[in-house]
Amino acid sequence: MRPFAPQDRVLVSPRYLAGAGIDRLADAIGPLVHLFGWPSEHDRASGRISVHSPDGSLFVNFNPRHTHGHWWSLAHHEPYWEARFTRQTPIEAIAAVTQALPQLLGDDRHIDRIPLTTTPPSRRSPN
């Protein structure tokens, strides 16, 4: 097995080693703001961060003081759907979802940097 390069992406196993990743919020929010230009708001007093798509149809909220531990909320308005993640959810999993959001809205400017697969895991060939 070859050693991993700094730019290689890997999955963490066992799951508990990944952790919530509070120090890596930029992995989940950064691409939306810096690559795709999504507007954001940050309330430093509460730690709450809100990011929304340019068309206002999709919202990503991070709230580390949520009373039930649901730190992350992603919501789309038409059609309506919502995803919530607790403070225990590995940041890698949250980043995988948030980085796919622009493409789901039809923005494929950075498709080479954030590739999506259309093949279910059960049909992928082993490496």
XYZ file of C-alpha atoms in Angstrom:
127
model
C 0.000 0.000 0.000
C 1.359 3.417 -0.928
C 1.424 6.267 1.626
C -1.274 8.913 1.300
C -0.384 12.262 -0.236
C -1.604 15.442 1.534
C -4.270 16.032 -1.162
C -5.648 12.445 -1.029
C -9.148 12.063 0.400
C -9.729 9.104 2.680
C -12.588 7.716 4.719
C -12.043 7.251 8.430
C -12.716 3.957 10.115
C -13.743 3.296 12.809
C -16.265 6.120 12.691
C -15.506 7.522 16.151
C -12.001 8.521 15.027
C -13.474 11.122 12.669
C -15.200 13.093 15.414
C -17.415 16.111 14.989
C -14.616 18.267 13.595
C -15.525 21.623 15.131
C -12.062 22.841 14.121
C -12.736 21.941 10.481
C -15.928 23.883 9.772
C -14.254 25.349 6.697
C -14.320 21.903 5.069
C -18.120 21.996 5.039
C -18.796 25.704 4.563
C -15.668 27.032 2.831
C -16.321 25.667 -0.669
C -19.836 27.134 -0.708
C -18.575 30.591 0.242
C -15.184 30.738 -1.483
C -15.678 28.619 -4.622
C -19.348 29.245 -5.351
C -19.876 32.686 -3.816
C -22.766 31.790 -1.530
C -23.582 34.642 0.881
C -22.935 33.917 4.541
C -23.590 35.408 7.964
C -21.641 34.687 11.136
C -22.790 35.629 14.619
C -19.561 35.514 16.614
C -21.363 35.758 19.951
C -23.394 32.577 19.421
C -21.148 30.819 16.887
C -24.054 30.465 14.472
C -23.185 30.458 10.763
C -25.754 30.702 7.974
C -25.014 30.186 4.293
C -27.566 30.317 1.496
C -27.564 29.675 -2.219
C -27.542 32.729 -4.488
C -31.129 32.020 -5.548
C -32.242 31.678 -1.902
C -33.640 28.172 -2.359
C -31.170 26.301 -0.185
C -29.879 27.075 3.303
C -27.049 25.614 5.390
C -27.046 26.515 9.074
C -24.519 25.671 11.766
C -25.632 26.322 15.346
C -23.364 24.892 18.069
C -25.835 25.932 20.774
C -28.857 24.037 19.433
C -30.710 22.648 22.449
C -31.049 19.130 20.995
C -27.519 18.905 19.599
C -28.599 19.310 15.972
C -25.673 21.512 15.023
C -26.250 21.335 11.257
C -29.424 21.958 9.285
C -29.683 21.913 5.490
C -32.997 22.851 3.914
C -34.329 23.333 0.396
C -37.617 25.132 -0.168
C -38.950 23.934 -3.529
C -39.348 20.965 -3.314
C -39.055 21.038 0.454
C -36.564 18.748 2.113
C -34.396 19.051 5.203
C -31.370 17.209 6.591
C -30.114 17.568 10.144
C -26.832 16.416 11.594
C -25.947 16.164 15.268
C -22.747 17.281 16.911
C -21.472 13.689 16.717
C -21.687 13.510 12.917
C -18.209 13.363 11.376
C -17.358 16.577 9.553
C -16.264 14.493 6.556
C -19.829 13.282 6.097
C -21.288 16.774 6.418
C -18.700 18.191 3.990
C -19.554 15.489 1.449
C -23.180 16.623 1.510
C -22.577 20.388 1.520
C -19.991 20.221 -1.273
C -22.514 18.410 -3.494
C -25.225 21.065 -3.029
C -24.164 23.485 -5.808
C -24.230 20.708 -8.396
C -27.694 19.679 -7.229
C -28.760 23.243 -8.052
C -27.150 23.028 -11.501
C -23.875 24.850 -10.750
C -21.120 22.670 -12.208
C -18.305 25.250 -12.297
C -16.028 23.179 -10.064
C -17.144 19.694 -11.039
C -13.513 18.690 -11.609
C -12.661 19.551 -7.973
C -15.815 18.135 -6.380
C -16.825 15.094 -8.445
C -20.131 13.353 -7.857
C -20.783 9.734 -8.661
C -23.966 8.441 -10.203
C -23.077 4.795 -9.608
C -24.419 3.164 -6.449
C -21.712 1.705 -4.168
C -22.966 -1.842 -4.850
C -22.082 -1.477 -8.559
C -18.632 0.053 -8.237
C -15.725 -2.119 -9.252
C -13.048 -2.789 -6.628
C -9.747 -0.898 -7.013
